[in-house]
PDB file of C-alpha atoms in Angstrom:
ATOM      1  CA  UNK A 245      72.506  82.856 123.332  1.00  0.00           C
ATOM      2  CA  UNK A 246      71.976  80.777 126.455  1.00  0.00           C
ATOM      3  CA  UNK A 247      70.477  82.369 129.656  1.00  0.00           C
ATOM      4  CA  UNK A 248      72.541  83.128 132.707  1.00  0.00           C
ATOM      5  CA  UNK A 249      71.181  83.507 136.191  1.00  0.00           C
ATOM      6  CA  UNK A 250      73.180  84.762 139.231  1.00  0.00           C
ATOM      7  CA  UNK A 251      72.105  83.330 142.475  1.00  0.00           C
ATOM      8  CA  UNK A 252      73.174  84.658 145.884  1.00  0.00           C
ATOM      9  CA  UNK A 253      74.084  82.067 148.514  1.00  0.00           C
ATOM     10  CA  UNK A 254      74.223  82.869 152.308  1.00  0.00           C
ATOM     11  CA  UNK A 255      73.540  86.566 151.760  1.00  0.00           C
ATOM     12  CA  UNK A 256      76.172  87.393 149.223  1.00  0.00           C
ATOM     13  CA  UNK A 257      78.915  84.949 150.402  1.00  0.00           C
ATOM     14  CA  UNK A 258      79.377  83.219 147.091  1.00  0.00           C
ATOM     15  CA  UNK A 259      78.064  84.018 143.706  1.00  0.00           C
ATOM     16  CA  UNK A 260      76.925  81.205 141.496  1.00  0.00           C
ATOM     17  CA  UNK A 261      76.308  81.705 137.697  1.00  0.00           C
ATOM     18  CA  UNK A 262      73.806  79.303 136.258  1.00  0.00           C
ATOM     19  CA  UNK A 263      74.257  78.595 132.581  1.00  0.00           C
ATOM     20  CA  UNK A 264      71.396  77.092 130.327  1.00  0.00           C
ATOM     21  CA  UNK A 265      71.443  75.594 126.920  1.00  0.00           C
ATOM     22  CA  UNK A 266      70.239  77.628 123.952  1.00  0.00           C
ATOM     23  CA  UNK A 267      66.583  78.463 124.377  1.00  0.00           C
ATOM     24  CA  UNK A 268      65.864  78.039 120.633  1.00  0.00           C
ATOM     25  CA  UNK A 269      66.368  74.241 121.023  1.00  0.00           C
ATOM     26  CA  UNK A 270      63.329  74.169 123.352  1.00  0.00           C
ATOM     27  CA  UNK A 271      61.180  75.858 120.882  1.00  0.00           C
ATOM     28  CA  UNK A 272      62.412  73.634 118.036  1.00  0.00           C
ATOM     29  CA  UNK A 273      61.809  70.520 120.020  1.00  0.00           C
ATOM     30  CA  UNK A 274      58.211  71.429 120.930  1.00  0.00           C
ATOM     31  CA  UNK A 275      57.436  72.478 117.325  1.00  0.00           C
ATOM     32  CA  UNK A 276      59.011  69.207 115.954  1.00  0.00           C
ATOM     33  CA  UNK A 277      56.943  67.037 118.429  1.00  0.00           C
ATOM     34  CA  UNK A 278      53.718  68.933 117.519  1.00  0.00           C
ATOM     35  CA  UNK A 279      54.484  68.768 113.815  1.00  0.00           C
ATOM     36  CA  UNK A 280      55.146  65.028 113.961  1.00  0.00           C
ATOM     37  CA  UNK A 281      52.441  63.874 116.316  1.00  0.00           C
ATOM     38  CA  UNK A 282      49.518  66.190 115.722  1.00  0.00           C
ATOM     39  CA  UNK A 283      48.745  64.943 111.988  1.00  0.00           C
ATOM     40  CA  UNK A 284      49.396  61.339 112.872  1.00  0.00           C
ATOM     41  CA  UNK A 285      47.098  61.314 115.897  1.00  0.00           C
ATOM     42  CA  UNK A 286      44.468  63.425 114.051  1.00  0.00           C
ATOM     43  CA  UNK A 287      44.261  60.783 111.220  1.00  0.00           C
ATOM     44  CA  UNK A 288      44.368  57.874 113.538  1.00  0.00           C
ATOM     45  CA  UNK A 289      41.642  59.289 115.782  1.00  0.00           C
ATOM     46  CA  UNK A 290      39.576  59.964 112.603  1.00  0.00           C
ATOM     47  CA  UNK A 291      39.979  56.404 111.540  1.00  0.00           C
ATOM     48  CA  UNK A 292      39.352  54.763 114.731  1.00  0.00           C
ATOM     49  CA  UNK A 293      36.671  56.930 116.639  1.00  0.00           C
ATOM     50  CA  UNK A 294      33.669  55.078 115.049  1.00  0.00           C
ATOM     51  CA  UNK A 295      35.095  51.644 116.117  1.00  0.00           C
ATOM     52  CA  UNK A 296      36.285  50.118 119.265  1.00  0.00           C
ATOM     53  CA  UNK A 297      40.077  50.868 118.709  1.00  0.00           C
ATOM     54  CA  UNK A 298      40.140  54.537 119.767  1.00  0.00           C
ATOM     55  CA  UNK A 299      40.990  53.914 123.441  1.00  0.00           C
ATOM     56  CA  UNK A 300      44.201  52.346 122.330  1.00  0.00           C
ATOM     57  CA  UNK A 301      44.974  55.385 120.319  1.00  0.00           C
ATOM     58  CA  UNK A 302      44.165  57.650 123.266  1.00  0.00           C
ATOM     59  CA  UNK A 303      46.578  55.505 125.451  1.00  0.00           C
ATOM     60  CA  UNK A 304      49.306  55.733 122.918  1.00  0.00           C
ATOM     61  CA  UNK A 305      48.729  59.626 122.684  1.00  0.00           C
ATOM     62  CA  UNK A 306      48.921  59.884 126.443  1.00  0.00           C
ATOM     63  CA  UNK A 307      52.208  58.060 126.429  1.00  0.00           C
ATOM     64  CA  UNK A 308      53.619  60.510 123.762  1.00  0.00           C
ATOM     65  CA  UNK A 309      52.324  63.440 125.833  1.00  0.00           C
ATOM     66  CA  UNK A 310      53.921  62.072 129.083  1.00  0.00           C
ATOM     67  CA  UNK A 311      57.166  61.396 127.226  1.00  0.00           C
ATOM     68  CA  UNK A 312      57.105  65.047 125.918  1.00  0.00           C
ATOM     69  CA  UNK A 313      56.515  66.387 129.467  1.00  0.00           C
ATOM     70  CA  UNK A 314      59.435  64.366 130.821  1.00  0.00           C
ATOM     71  CA  UNK A 315      61.655  65.715 127.928  1.00  0.00           C
ATOM     72  CA  UNK A 316      60.538  69.345 128.600  1.00  0.00           C
ATOM     73  CA  UNK A 317      61.403  68.924 132.271  1.00  0.00           C
ATOM     74  CA  UNK A 318      64.806  67.296 131.520  1.00  0.00           C
ATOM     75  CA  UNK A 319      65.547  70.237 129.105  1.00  0.00           C
ATOM     76  CA  UNK A 320      64.620  72.861 131.688  1.00  0.00           C
ATOM     77  CA  UNK A 321      66.668  71.299 134.396  1.00  0.00           C
ATOM     78  CA  UNK A 322      69.797  70.957 132.312  1.00  0.00           C
ATOM     79  CA  UNK A 323      72.280  73.593 133.683  1.00  0.00           C
ATOM     80  CA  UNK A 324      75.941  74.137 134.293  1.00  0.00           C
ATOM     81  CA  UNK A 325      76.572  76.152 137.618  1.00  0.00           C
ATOM     82  CA  UNK A 326      79.709  78.084 137.898  1.00  0.00           C
ATOM     83  CA  UNK A 327      81.073  79.275 141.300  1.00  0.00           C
ATOM     84  CA  UNK A 328      83.805  79.395 143.711  1.00  0.00           C
ATOM     85  CA  UNK A 329      83.223  75.725 144.584  1.00  0.00           C
ATOM     86  CA  UNK A 330      83.862  74.795 140.954  1.00  0.00           C
ATOM     87  CA  UNK A 331      81.694  73.669 138.141  1.00  0.00           C
ATOM     88  CA  UNK A 332      78.541  71.516 138.497  1.00  0.00           C
ATOM     89  CA  UNK A 333      76.701  70.091 135.458  1.00  0.00           C
ATOM     90  CA  UNK A 334      73.197  68.630 135.598  1.00  0.00           C
ATOM     91  CA  UNK A 335      72.818  66.772 132.379  1.00  0.00           C
ATOM     92  CA  UNK A 336      69.594  66.104 130.290  1.00  0.00           C
ATOM     93  CA  UNK A 337      69.306  62.657 131.794  1.00  0.00           C
ATOM     94  CA  UNK A 338      69.695  63.892 135.370  1.00  0.00           C
ATOM     95  CA  UNK A 339      73.404  62.874 135.812  1.00  0.00           C
ATOM     96  CA  UNK A 340      75.171  65.475 137.987  1.00  0.00           C
ATOM     97  CA  UNK A 341      78.932  66.005 137.714  1.00  0.00           C
ATOM     98  CA  UNK A 342      80.827  68.267 140.139  1.00  0.00           C
ATOM     99  CA  UNK A 343      84.406  69.460 139.130  1.00  0.00           C
ATOM    100  CA  UNK A 344      86.056  70.994 142.203  1.00  0.00           C
ATOM    101  CA  UNK A 345      88.785  73.632 141.917  1.00  0.00           C
ATOM    102  CA  UNK A 346      92.016  71.974 141.034  1.00  0.00           C
ATOM    103  CA  UNK A 347      90.279  68.608 139.848  1.00  0.00           C
ATOM    104  CA  UNK A 348      90.511  69.543 136.198  1.00  0.00           C
ATOM    105  CA  UNK A 349      93.764  68.525 134.600  1.00  0.00           C
ATOM    106  CA  UNK A 350      93.122  69.606 131.089  1.00  0.00           C
ATOM    107  CA  UNK A 351      90.798  71.928 129.214  1.00  0.00           C
ATOM    108  CA  UNK A 352      90.496  71.671 125.516  1.00  0.00           C
ATOM    109  CA  UNK A 353      88.440  74.169 123.446  1.00  0.00           C
ATOM    110  CA  UNK A 354      88.375  73.153 119.801  1.00  0.00           C
ATOM    111  CA  UNK A 355      86.459  74.172 116.699  1.00  0.00           C
ATOM    112  CA  UNK A 356      84.866  71.166 114.965  1.00  0.00           C
ATOM    113  CA  UNK A 357      83.626  70.902 111.542  1.00  0.00           C
ATOM    114  CA  UNK A 358      79.928  69.900 111.527  1.00  0.00           C
ATOM    115  CA  UNK A 359      79.226  66.731 109.510  1.00  0.00           C
ATOM    116  CA  UNK A 360      80.329  67.326 105.761  1.00  0.00           C
ATOM    117  CA  UNK A 361      80.064  71.052 105.931  1.00  0.00           C
ATOM    118  CA  UNK A 362      82.446  73.968 106.421  1.00  0.00           C
ATOM    119  CA  UNK A 363      80.572  75.144 109.372  1.00  0.00           C
ATOM    120  CA  UNK A 364      82.361  74.761 112.599  1.00  0.00           C
ATOM    121  CA  UNK A 365      81.034  74.760 116.197  1.00  0.00           C
ATOM    122  CA  UNK A 366      83.104  74.931 119.378  1.00  0.00           C
ATOM    123  CA  UNK A 367      83.399  72.127 121.762  1.00  0.00           C
ATOM    124  CA  UNK A 368      84.835  72.292 125.289  1.00  0.00           C
ATOM    125  CA  UNK A 369      86.291  69.276 126.902  1.00  0.00           C
ATOM    126  CA  UNK A 370      87.144  69.272 130.592  1.00  0.00           C
ATOM    127  CA  UNK A 371      89.256  66.188 131.506  1.00  0.00           C
ATOM    128  CA  UNK A 372      90.870  64.940 134.717  1.00  0.00           C
ATOM    129  CA  UNK A 373      94.533  64.500 135.317  1.00  0.00           C
ATOM    130  CA  UNK A 374      94.179  60.885 134.168  1.00  0.00           C
ATOM    131  CA  UNK A 375      92.448  61.989 130.931  1.00  0.00           C
ATOM    132  CA  UNK A 376      88.873  60.939 131.953  1.00  0.00           C
ATOM    133  CA  UNK A 377      86.154  63.162 130.560  1.00  0.00           C
ATOM    134  CA  UNK A 378      84.567  65.162 133.213  1.00  0.00           C
ATOM    135  CA  UNK A 379      82.407  67.751 131.374  1.00  0.00           C
ATOM    136  CA  UNK A 380      81.667  68.380 127.680  1.00  0.00           C
ATOM    137  CA  UNK A 381      79.993  71.429 126.161  1.00  0.00           C
ATOM    138  CA  UNK A 382      79.064  71.272 122.524  1.00  0.00           C
ATOM    139  CA  UNK A 383      78.346  74.360 120.545  1.00  0.00           C
ATOM    140  CA  UNK A 384      75.047  72.865 119.411  1.00  0.00           C
ATOM    141  CA  UNK A 385      73.756  73.451 122.949  1.00  0.00           C
ATOM    142  CA  UNK A 386      76.118  75.917 124.615  1.00  0.00           C
ATOM    143  CA  UNK A 387      77.285  79.403 123.604  1.00  0.00           C
ATOM    144  CA  UNK A 388      80.985  80.240 123.207  1.00  0.00           C
ATOM    145  CA  UNK A 389      80.601  82.815 126.133  1.00  0.00           C
ATOM    146  CA  UNK A 390      79.288  79.851 128.329  1.00  0.00           C
ATOM    147  CA  UNK A 391      82.358  77.854 127.505  1.00  0.00           C
ATOM    148  CA  UNK A 392      84.626  80.866 128.209  1.00  0.00           C
ATOM    149  CA  UNK A 393      82.956  81.412 131.601  1.00  0.00           C
ATOM    150  CA  UNK A 394      83.583  77.720 132.501  1.00  0.00           C
ATOM    151  CA  UNK A 395      87.186  78.021 131.345  1.00  0.00           C
ATOM    152  CA  UNK A 396      87.717  81.151 133.424  1.00  0.00           C
ATOM    153  CA  UNK A 397      86.367  79.445 136.691  1.00  0.00           C
ATOM    154  CA  UNK A 398      88.516  76.285 136.386  1.00  0.00           C
ATOM    155  CA  UNK A 399      91.848  78.241 136.072  1.00  0.00           C
ATOM    156  CA  UNK A 400      93.542  75.512 134.126  1.00  0.00           C
ATOM    157  CA  UNK A 401      95.811  76.089 130.950  1.00  0.00           C
ATOM    158  CA  UNK A 402      93.588  75.761 127.933  1.00  0.00           C
ATOM    159  CA  UNK A 403      94.577  73.919 124.817  1.00  0.00           C
ATOM    160  CA  UNK A 404      93.173  75.830 121.748  1.00  0.00           C
ATOM    161  CA  UNK A 405      94.052  74.256 118.439  1.00  0.00           C
ATOM    162  CA  UNK A 406      94.578  76.857 115.852  1.00  0.00           C
ATOM    163  CA  UNK A 407      92.832  75.141 112.981  1.00  0.00           C
ATOM    164  CA  UNK A 408      89.281  73.554 113.105  1.00  0.00           C
ATOM    165  CA  UNK A 409      89.180  69.840 113.246  1.00  0.00           C
ATOM    166  CA  UNK A 410      87.057  67.046 111.726  1.00  0.00           C
ATOM    167  CA  UNK A 411      85.596  64.355 114.017  1.00  0.00           C
ATOM    168  CA  UNK A 412      88.344  61.993 112.484  1.00  0.00           C
ATOM    169  CA  UNK A 413      91.176  64.313 113.527  1.00  0.00           C
ATOM    170  CA  UNK A 414      89.535  64.690 116.957  1.00  0.00           C
ATOM    171  CA  UNK A 415      89.228  61.002 117.358  1.00  0.00           C
ATOM    172  CA  UNK A 416      92.944  60.476 116.591  1.00  0.00           C
ATOM    173  CA  UNK A 417      94.106  63.263 118.810  1.00  0.00           C
ATOM    174  CA  UNK A 418      91.848  62.848 121.889  1.00  0.00           C
ATOM    175  CA  UNK A 419      89.814  59.564 121.603  1.00  0.00           C
ATOM    176  CA  UNK A 420      89.166  59.211 125.293  1.00  0.00           C
ATOM    177  CA  UNK A 421      87.234  62.472 125.262  1.00  0.00           C
ATOM    178  CA  UNK A 422      84.611  61.349 122.867  1.00  0.00           C
ATOM    179  CA  UNK A 423      81.420  59.396 123.447  1.00  0.00           C
ATOM    180  CA  UNK A 424      81.731  55.650 122.660  1.00  0.00           C
ATOM    181  CA  UNK A 425      79.650  55.987 119.477  1.00  0.00           C
ATOM    182  CA  UNK A 426      81.851  58.810 118.268  1.00  0.00           C
ATOM    183  CA  UNK A 427      84.894  56.562 118.681  1.00  0.00           C
ATOM    184  CA  UNK A 428      83.636  53.884 116.391  1.00  0.00           C
ATOM    185  CA  UNK A 429      84.710  54.215 112.700  1.00  0.00           C
ATOM    186  CA  UNK A 430      81.709  53.425 110.575  1.00  0.00           C
ATOM    187  CA  UNK A 431      82.962  54.061 107.060  1.00  0.00           C
ATOM    188  CA  UNK A 432      86.687  53.802 106.310  1.00  0.00           C
TER     189      UNK A 432
END
């Protein structure tokens, strides 16, 4: 479950709820980085320490550590804030999107099949009146409760297809809401 934080602004004037991605993703990411880099660097250090090549290995190791620190900071700063002034998303790469009250034209909450399985995860799409994607929340990162909280704040009629959809069905129904690489049909 994702973490929620209530923050008071101006001595209780407006309440803002801060939603955060699933915490288990952070743990999995750190474990994956350690599992992939530790054995590799241990072997490379062991092979290069007697010779002159070890400073290059150390430099590469420091680059990997720096990239990991940047990734950790980006994950910890990824939030969706929900309050009276609308919904504000700060994405993994630092992009901030603010959806003011009345700006959202469509909200779609759909259950999507996960690649070649019968498992489904929710995806929430918030689009403008012109159909431009404003905010997307995927079930891999956000809980259903977080999505419902965003829906509640936007106060826009929600489209909830009754049956789960495949990516192909989603592509045919709402292509503009998908990322560019999801719109491409790779295997026909």
